[in-house]
Every structure is written in C-alpha cells, then in structure tokens.
mmCIF file of C-alpha atoms in Angstrom:
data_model
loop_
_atom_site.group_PDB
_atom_site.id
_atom_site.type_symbol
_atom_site.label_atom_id
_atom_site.label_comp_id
_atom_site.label_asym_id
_atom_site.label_seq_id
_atom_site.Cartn_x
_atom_site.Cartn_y
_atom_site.Cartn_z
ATOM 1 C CA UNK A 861 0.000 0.000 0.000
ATOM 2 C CA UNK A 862 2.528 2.052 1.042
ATOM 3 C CA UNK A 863 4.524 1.398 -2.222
ATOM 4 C CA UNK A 864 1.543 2.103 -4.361
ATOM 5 C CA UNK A 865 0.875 5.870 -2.378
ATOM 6 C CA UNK A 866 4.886 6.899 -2.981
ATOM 7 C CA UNK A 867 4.676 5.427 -6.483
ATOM 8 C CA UNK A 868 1.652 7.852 -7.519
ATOM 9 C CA UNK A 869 3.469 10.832 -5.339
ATOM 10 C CA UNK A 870 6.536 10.106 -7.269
ATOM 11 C CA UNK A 871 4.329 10.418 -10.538
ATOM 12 C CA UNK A 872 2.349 13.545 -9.496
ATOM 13 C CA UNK A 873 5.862 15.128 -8.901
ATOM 14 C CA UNK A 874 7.147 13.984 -12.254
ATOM 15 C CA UNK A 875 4.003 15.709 -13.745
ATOM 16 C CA UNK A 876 4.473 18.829 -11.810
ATOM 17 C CA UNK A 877 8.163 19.249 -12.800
ATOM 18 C CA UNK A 878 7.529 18.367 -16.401
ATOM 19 C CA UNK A 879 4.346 20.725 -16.266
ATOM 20 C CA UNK A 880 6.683 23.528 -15.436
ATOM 21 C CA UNK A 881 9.089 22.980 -18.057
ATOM 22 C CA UNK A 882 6.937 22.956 -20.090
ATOM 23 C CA UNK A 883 5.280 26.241 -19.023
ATOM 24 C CA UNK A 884 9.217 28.112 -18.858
ATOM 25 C CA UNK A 885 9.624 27.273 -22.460
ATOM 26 C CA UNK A 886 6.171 28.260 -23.909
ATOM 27 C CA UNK A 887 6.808 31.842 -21.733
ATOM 28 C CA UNK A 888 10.240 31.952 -23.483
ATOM 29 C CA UNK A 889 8.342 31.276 -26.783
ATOM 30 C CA UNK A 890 5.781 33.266 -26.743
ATOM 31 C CA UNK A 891 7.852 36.276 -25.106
ATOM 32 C CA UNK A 892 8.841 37.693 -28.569
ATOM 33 C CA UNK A 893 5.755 37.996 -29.163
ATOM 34 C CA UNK A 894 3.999 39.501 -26.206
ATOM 35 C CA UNK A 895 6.336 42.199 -26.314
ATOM 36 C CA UNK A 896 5.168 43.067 -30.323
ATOM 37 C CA UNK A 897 1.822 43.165 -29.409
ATOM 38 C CA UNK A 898 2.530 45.162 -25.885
ATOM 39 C CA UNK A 899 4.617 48.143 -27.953
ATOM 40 C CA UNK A 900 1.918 47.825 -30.501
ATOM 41 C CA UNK A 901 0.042 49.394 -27.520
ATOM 42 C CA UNK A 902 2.452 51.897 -26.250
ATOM 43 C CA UNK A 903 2.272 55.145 -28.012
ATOM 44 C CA UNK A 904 5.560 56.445 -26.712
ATOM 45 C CA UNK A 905 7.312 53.787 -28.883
ATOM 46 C CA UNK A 906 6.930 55.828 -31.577
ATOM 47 C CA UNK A 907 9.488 58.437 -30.114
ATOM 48 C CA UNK A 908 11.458 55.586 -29.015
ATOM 49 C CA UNK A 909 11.484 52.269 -28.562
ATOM 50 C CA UNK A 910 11.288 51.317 -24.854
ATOM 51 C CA UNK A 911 14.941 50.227 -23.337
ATOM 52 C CA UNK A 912 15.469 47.786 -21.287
ATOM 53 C CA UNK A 913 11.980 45.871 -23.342
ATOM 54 C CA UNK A 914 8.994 45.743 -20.924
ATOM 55 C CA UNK A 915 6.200 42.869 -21.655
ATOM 56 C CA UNK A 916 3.710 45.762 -20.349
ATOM 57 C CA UNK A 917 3.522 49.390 -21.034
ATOM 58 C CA UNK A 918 3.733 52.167 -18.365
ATOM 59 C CA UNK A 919 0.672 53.945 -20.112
ATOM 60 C CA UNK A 920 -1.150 51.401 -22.515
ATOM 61 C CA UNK A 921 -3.104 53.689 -25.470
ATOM 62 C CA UNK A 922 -4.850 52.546 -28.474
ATOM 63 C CA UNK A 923 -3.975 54.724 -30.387
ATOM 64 C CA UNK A 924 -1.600 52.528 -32.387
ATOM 65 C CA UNK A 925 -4.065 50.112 -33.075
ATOM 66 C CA UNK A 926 -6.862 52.517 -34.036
ATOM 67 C CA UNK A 927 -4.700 53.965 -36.964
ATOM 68 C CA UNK A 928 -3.684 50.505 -37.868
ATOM 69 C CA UNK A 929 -7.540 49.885 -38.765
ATOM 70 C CA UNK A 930 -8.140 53.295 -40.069
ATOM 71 C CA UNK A 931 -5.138 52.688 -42.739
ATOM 72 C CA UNK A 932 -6.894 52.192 -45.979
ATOM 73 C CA UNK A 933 -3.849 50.679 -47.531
ATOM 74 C CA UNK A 934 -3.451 47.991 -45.024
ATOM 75 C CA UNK A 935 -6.964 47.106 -45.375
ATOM 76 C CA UNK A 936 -6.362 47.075 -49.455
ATOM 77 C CA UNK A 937 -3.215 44.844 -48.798
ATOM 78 C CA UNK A 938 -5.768 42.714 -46.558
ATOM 79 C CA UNK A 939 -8.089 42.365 -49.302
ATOM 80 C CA UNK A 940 -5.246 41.189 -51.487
ATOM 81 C CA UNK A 941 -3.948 39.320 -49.360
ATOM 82 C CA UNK A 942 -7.027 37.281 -48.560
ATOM 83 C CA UNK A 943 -8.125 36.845 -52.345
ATOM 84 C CA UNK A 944 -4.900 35.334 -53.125
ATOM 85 C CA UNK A 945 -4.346 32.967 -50.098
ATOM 86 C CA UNK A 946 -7.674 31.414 -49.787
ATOM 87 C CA UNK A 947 -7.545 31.124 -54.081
ATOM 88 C CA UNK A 948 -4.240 29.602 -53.363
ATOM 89 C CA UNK A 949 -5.579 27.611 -50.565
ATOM 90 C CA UNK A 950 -8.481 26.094 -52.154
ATOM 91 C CA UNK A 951 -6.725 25.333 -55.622
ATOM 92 C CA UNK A 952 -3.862 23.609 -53.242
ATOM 93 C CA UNK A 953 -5.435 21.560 -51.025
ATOM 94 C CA UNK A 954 -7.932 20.532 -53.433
ATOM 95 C CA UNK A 955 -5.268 19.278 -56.380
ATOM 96 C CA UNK A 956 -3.186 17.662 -53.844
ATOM 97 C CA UNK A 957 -5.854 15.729 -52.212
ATOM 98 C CA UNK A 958 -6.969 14.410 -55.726
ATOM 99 C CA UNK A 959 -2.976 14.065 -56.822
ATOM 100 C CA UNK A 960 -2.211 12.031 -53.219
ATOM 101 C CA UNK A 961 -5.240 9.918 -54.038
ATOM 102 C CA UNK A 962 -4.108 8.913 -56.914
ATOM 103 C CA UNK A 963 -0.209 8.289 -55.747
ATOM 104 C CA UNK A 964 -2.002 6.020 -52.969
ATOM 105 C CA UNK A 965 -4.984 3.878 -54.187
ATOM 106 C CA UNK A 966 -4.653 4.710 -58.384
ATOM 107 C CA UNK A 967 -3.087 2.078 -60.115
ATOM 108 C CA UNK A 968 -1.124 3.336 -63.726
ATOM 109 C CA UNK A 969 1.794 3.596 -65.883
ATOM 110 C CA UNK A 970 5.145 5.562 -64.182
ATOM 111 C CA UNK A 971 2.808 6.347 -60.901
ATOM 112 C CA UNK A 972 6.606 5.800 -59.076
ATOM 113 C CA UNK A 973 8.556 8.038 -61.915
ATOM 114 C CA UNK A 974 5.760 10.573 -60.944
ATOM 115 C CA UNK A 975 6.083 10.416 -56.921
ATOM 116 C CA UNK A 976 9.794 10.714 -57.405
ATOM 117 C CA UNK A 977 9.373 13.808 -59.738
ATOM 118 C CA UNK A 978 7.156 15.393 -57.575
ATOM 119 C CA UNK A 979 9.275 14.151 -54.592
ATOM 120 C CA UNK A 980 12.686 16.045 -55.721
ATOM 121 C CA UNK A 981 10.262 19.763 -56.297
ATOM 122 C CA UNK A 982 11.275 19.060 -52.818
ATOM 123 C CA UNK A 983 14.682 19.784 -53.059
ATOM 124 C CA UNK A 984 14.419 23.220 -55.014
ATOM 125 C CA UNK A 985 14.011 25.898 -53.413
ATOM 126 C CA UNK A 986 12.374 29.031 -54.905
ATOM 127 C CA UNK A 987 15.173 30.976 -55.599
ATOM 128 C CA UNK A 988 16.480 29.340 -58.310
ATOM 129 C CA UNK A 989 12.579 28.782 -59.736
ATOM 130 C CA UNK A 990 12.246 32.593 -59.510
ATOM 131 C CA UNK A 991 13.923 33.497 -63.433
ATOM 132 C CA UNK A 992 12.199 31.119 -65.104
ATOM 133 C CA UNK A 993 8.943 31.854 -63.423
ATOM 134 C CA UNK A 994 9.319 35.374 -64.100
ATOM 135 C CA UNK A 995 9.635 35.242 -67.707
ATOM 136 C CA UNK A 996 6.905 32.766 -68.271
ATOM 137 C CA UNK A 997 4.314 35.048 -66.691
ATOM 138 C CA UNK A 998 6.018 37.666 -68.357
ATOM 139 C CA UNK A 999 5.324 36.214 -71.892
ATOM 140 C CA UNK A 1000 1.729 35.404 -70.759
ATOM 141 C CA UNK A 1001 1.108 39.450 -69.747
ATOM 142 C CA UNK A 1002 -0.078 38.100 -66.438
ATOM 143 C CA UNK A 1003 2.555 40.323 -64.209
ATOM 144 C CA UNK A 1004 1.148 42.876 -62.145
ATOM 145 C CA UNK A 1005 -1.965 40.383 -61.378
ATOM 146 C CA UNK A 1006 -3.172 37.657 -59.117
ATOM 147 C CA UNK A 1007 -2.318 35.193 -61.557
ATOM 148 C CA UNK A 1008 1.583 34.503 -60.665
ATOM 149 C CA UNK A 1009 0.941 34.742 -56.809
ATOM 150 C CA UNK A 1010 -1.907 31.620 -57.094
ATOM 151 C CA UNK A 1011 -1.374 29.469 -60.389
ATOM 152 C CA UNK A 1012 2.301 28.187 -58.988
ATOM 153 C CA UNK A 1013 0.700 27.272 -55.631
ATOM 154 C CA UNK A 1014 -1.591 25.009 -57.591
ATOM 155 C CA UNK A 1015 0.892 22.237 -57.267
ATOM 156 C CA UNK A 1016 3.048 21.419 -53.848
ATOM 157 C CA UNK A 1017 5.355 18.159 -53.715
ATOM 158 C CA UNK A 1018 4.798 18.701 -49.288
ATOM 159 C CA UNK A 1019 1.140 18.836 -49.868
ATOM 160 C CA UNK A 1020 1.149 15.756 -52.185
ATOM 161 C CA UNK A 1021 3.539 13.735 -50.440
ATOM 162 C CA UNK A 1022 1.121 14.109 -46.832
ATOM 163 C CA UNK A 1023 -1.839 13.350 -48.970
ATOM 164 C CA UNK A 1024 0.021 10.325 -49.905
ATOM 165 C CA UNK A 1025 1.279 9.223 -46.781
ATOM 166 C CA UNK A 1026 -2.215 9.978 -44.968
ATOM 167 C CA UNK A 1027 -4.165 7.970 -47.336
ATOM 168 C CA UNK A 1028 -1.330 4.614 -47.374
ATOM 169 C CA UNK A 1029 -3.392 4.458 -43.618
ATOM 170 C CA UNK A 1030 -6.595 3.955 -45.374
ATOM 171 C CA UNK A 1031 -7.277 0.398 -46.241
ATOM 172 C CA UNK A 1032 -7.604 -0.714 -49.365
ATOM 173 C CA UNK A 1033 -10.821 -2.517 -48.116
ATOM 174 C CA UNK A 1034 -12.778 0.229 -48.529
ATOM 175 C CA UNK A 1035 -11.899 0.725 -52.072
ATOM 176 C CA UNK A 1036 -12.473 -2.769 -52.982
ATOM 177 C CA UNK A 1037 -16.074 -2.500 -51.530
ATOM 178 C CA UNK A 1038 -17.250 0.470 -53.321
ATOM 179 C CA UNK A 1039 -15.867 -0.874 -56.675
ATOM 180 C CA UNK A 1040 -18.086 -4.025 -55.888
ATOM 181 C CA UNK A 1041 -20.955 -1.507 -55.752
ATOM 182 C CA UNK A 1042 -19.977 -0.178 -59.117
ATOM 183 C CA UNK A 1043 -19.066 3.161 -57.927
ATOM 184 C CA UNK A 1044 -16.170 4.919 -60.212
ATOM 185 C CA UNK A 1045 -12.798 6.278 -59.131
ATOM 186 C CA UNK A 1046 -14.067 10.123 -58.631
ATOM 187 C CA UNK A 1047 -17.360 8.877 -56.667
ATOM 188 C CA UNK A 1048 -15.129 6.360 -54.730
ATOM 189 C CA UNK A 1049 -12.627 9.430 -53.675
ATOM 190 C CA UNK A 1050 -15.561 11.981 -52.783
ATOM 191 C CA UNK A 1051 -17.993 9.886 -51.094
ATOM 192 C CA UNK A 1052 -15.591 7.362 -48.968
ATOM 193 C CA UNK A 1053 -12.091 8.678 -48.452
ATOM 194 C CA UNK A 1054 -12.512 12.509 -48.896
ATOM 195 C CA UNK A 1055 -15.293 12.438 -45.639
ATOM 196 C CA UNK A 1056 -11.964 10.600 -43.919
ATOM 197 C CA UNK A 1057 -9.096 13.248 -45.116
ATOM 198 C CA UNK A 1058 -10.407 15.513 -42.169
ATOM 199 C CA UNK A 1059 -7.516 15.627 -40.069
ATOM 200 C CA UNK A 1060 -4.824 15.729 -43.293
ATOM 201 C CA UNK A 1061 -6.927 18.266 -44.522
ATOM 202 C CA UNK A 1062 -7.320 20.480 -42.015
ATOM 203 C CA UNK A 1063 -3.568 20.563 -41.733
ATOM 204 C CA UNK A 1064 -3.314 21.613 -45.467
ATOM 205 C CA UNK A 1065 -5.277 24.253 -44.611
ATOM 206 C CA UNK A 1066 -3.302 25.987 -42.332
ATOM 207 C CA UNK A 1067 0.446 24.892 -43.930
ATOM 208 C CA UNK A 1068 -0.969 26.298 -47.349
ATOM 209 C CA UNK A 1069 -2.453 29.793 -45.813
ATOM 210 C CA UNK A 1070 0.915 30.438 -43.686
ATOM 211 C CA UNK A 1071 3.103 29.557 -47.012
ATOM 212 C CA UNK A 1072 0.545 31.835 -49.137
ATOM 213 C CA UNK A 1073 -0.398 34.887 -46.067
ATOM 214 C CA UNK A 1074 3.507 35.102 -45.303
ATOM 215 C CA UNK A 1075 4.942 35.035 -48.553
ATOM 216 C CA UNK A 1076 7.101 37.989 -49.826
ATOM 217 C CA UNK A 1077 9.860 37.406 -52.656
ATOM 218 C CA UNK A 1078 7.608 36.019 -54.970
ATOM 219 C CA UNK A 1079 5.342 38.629 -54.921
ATOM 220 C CA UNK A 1080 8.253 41.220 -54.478
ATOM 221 C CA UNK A 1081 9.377 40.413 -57.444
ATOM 222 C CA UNK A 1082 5.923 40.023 -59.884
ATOM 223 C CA UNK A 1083 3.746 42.912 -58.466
ATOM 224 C CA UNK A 1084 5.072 46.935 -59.125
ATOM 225 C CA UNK A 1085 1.777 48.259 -58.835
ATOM 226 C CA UNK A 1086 1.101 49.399 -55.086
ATOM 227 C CA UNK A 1087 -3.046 48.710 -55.159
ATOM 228 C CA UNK A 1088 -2.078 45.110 -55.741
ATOM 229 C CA UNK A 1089 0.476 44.687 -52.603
ATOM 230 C CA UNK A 1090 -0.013 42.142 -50.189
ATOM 231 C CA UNK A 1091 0.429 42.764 -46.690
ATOM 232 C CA UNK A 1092 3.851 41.517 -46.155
ATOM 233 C CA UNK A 1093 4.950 44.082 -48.981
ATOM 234 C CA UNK A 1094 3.156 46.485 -47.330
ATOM 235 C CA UNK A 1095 4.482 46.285 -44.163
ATOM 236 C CA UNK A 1096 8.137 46.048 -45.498
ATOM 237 C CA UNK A 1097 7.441 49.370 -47.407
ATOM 238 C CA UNK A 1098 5.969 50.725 -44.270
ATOM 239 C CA UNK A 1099 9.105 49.635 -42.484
ATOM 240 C CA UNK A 1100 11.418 51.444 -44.680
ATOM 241 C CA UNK A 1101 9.550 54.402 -45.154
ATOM 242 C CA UNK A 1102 9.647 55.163 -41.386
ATOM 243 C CA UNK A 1103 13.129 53.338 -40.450
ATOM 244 C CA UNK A 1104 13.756 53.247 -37.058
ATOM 245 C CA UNK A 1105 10.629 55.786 -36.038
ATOM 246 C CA UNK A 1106 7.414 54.811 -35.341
ATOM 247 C CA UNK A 1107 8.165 51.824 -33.585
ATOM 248 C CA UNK A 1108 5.179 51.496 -31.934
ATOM 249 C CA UNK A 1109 2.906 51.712 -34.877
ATOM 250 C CA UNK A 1110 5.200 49.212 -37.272
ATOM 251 C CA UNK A 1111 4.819 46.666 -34.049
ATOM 252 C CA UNK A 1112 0.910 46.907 -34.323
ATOM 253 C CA UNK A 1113 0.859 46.285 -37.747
ATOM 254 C CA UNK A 1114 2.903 43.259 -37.335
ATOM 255 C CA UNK A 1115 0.561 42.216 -34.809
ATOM 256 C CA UNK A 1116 -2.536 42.806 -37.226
ATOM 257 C CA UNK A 1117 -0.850 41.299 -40.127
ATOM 258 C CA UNK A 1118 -0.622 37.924 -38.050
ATOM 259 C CA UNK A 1119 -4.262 37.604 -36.834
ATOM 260 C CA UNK A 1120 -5.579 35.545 -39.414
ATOM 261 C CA UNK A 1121 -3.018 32.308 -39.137
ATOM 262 C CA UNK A 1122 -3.488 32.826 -35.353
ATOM 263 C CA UNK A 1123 -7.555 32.636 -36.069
ATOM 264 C CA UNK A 1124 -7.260 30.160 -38.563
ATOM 265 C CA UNK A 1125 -4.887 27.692 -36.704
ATOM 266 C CA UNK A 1126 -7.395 28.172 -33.323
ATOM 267 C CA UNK A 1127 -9.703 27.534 -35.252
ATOM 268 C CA UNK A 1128 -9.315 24.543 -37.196
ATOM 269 C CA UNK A 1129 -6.817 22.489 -34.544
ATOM 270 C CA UNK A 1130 -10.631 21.734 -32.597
ATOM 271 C CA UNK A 1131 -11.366 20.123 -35.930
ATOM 272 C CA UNK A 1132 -7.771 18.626 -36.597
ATOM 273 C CA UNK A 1133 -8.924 16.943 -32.987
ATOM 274 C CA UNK A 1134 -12.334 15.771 -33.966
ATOM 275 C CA UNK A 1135 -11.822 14.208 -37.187
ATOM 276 C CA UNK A 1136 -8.933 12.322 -35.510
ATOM 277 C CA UNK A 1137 -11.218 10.761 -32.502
ATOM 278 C CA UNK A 1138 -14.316 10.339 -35.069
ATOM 279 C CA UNK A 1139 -12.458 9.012 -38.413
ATOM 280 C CA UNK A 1140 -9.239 7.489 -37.379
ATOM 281 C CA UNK A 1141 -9.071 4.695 -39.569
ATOM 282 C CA UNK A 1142 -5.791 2.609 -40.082
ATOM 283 C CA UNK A 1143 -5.446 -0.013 -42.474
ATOM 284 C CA UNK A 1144 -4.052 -3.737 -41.744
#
C-alpha cells in the first residue's frame, strides 16, 4: 500500500516538474511575441522604442491600433492578401488531395517516376525557380496580377507527399467494396475517403495559408503596382519608409498582419482533434 501511495506521489511530482518545463519554455516562446503586441500598444514607442523591453507598457493607449484599422492601404493589402491565399488555398489543397489519391490507391503507368518527380520539387528551393517563373508570366502578360501569386501554388510536392502518406493508412478494403458496388474512381474518392481526409486536410489548410499569407519574394518580385500589394509588402514598405521611427505603430501592424493564421490555426486544430477521434481509420 505504502509502495503504491509513494509510487503515484513520485508520478504527481514527475508531472508537476515536467508541467513547469513545459510552461518556462512556452513563456520563453511566446515572449517575442507579447512584447510586439505590448509596444503595438504603447504610443511612446513611436518616439522611441522602450529600453530595457517591458512585456507591459507604463501607459497602454490605443492609439496605435486605431490607426492601424483606419489605414486604408493595409486594409487594401488585406483584401489582397485574402483573395490570393484562400484562391491559393483552395486550388492547393484541393489538387493535392486528388494528386495524393491517386499516388495512394490509383493504379497506372510511371505512378513511381511521378512520386519521385514530384518528390525532388522538394529539393528546389524558390530561388532558383524565380527566373524562369518570371519570364513565363512575363510572356503570358499576367505580371502585375493575381495570376503569378496563385497558379504556382496550384501544385506542392509537401502537400502531395502528406496526402500520400495519410491515405497509405486507409485500407484498401474500402476501395475494394465500393468498386463491388460499381461506384467509379471520382465517386469512390468523394464519397468514402474525402469524408476521412479531415484531419490531413485540415492541416493543409493551415500549412498552405501560412506559405501563401507570409509570402514575400515572390510577390516582391511580380507585383510593381502598389493597389495590388499584399500585406507583407506592405508592411516592409511601411518599415522602410519610417526606419527606425514609429516603432510602436510598425509593431501593431505586425501584430494585425498575423491575426488571421493565429484565427485560422485556433480555429481549425478543434477540428484537426475531432476528425482524428471520429475518423481514425488505419489499415491492416
């Protein structure tokens, strides 16, 4: 008995000290960030930025924040911004659900050439993709449009190659069964493995809107015109019109610019969590 009481001390310790570990490194994480959002709200950052940093501000003011939402050409950039990433999104998510379906359960000609192909997209990064993308949308008079920030996110080996990992789980089983009952490939994908892509898809979601909402040399380098900047070029301009001044404000922007993947990942991680407990399906 006596054993049994120091054994579940000894555990309710562990938990405590790993429980506070845990808590010292999501404080250090999330420091950087409390501090943006805490000069976003000091007004006197904008004279100078607060030395030695303080988490809280001696005299907290809005007044940051209420010209952040006044700013018609952040709320422009925001309308760009959100036309391109959820275009991006749903093109993306949707191709590479229907091209990891196919890598999984299809059954043709070169499917492992294909994988491979798509496998080593991998292992380029954009820089060198950046020329040759440029001059194609060049030739096509599609600069200076939504076009060249959405068509190339059409098509994402990382997206692909979870699609095709998630649905190896699924068993085969349930392909077999709905081929007996004479439904086709595209009915067999949207009525019995699409309703189990929940938790994959979710996760899409919000890898595809960070990649898309965050990106800046790609559309850096295709968009001149400034009604068509997105809000990481905007707040870069804003940066280096105003240098080191207006601290305060450029730290409120930052703190705006970020709300949606912080909305969007709340959001959808209760759903990530359902569809795991409700559809988790492995094959044998």
């Amino acid at each position: 008995m006596n054993n049994t009481m120091s054994m579940k001390k000894m555990e309710r310790i562990t938990s405590i000290i790993k429980f506070l570990i845990l808590l010292i490194f999501g404080v250090v994480l999330m420091a950087p960030f409390i501090w943006m959002v805490s000069v976003g709200f000091d007004r006197t950052a904008n004279i100078s930025m607060p030395f030695p940093p303080r988490l809280i501000p001696e005299e907290p003011s809005k007044f940051n924040y209420g010209i952040v939402f006044e700013n018609g050409r952040l709320i422009k950039s925001y309308i760009n911004s959100t036309i391109v990433t959820v275009s991006s999104v749903i093109l993306g998510v949707s191709a590479s659900l229907l091209a990891g379906y196919a890598f999984s359960k299809g059954k043709f000609k070169g499917k492992k050439i294909m994988f491979i192909v798509v496998l080593c997209t991998l292992m380029i990064p954009m820089e060198p993709r950046l020329i040759p993308l440029y001059t194609l949308f060049n030739k096509m008079n599609l600069l200076n449009t939504y076009y060249p920030l959405v068509l190339p996110s059409i098509i994402s080996g990382m997206l692909i190659f979870l699609c095709k990992q998630f649905f190896d789980q699924l068993p085969d089983t349930l392909r077999e069964a709905a081929q007996i009952d004479g439904a086709g490939e595209f009915k067999i994908f949207f009525r019995v493995y699409l309703p189990l892509a929940g938790p994959i898809a979710a996760t899409m979601v919000i890898l595809a809107f960070i990649w898309s909402w965050n990106d800046f040399m790609w559309p850096l380098v295709v968009l001149n015109d400034l009604e068509l900047q997105t809000v990481p070029l905007y707040l870069a301009s804003f940066s280096l019109e105003n240098g080191s001044s207006l601290g305060g404000l450029t730290m409120a922007l930052a703190t705006v610019s970020i709300l949606p993947i912080i909305i969007l990942y709340l959001f959808l991680q209760r759903y990530i969590i359902q569809s795991i407990a409700l559809s988790g399906v492995k094959g044998e």
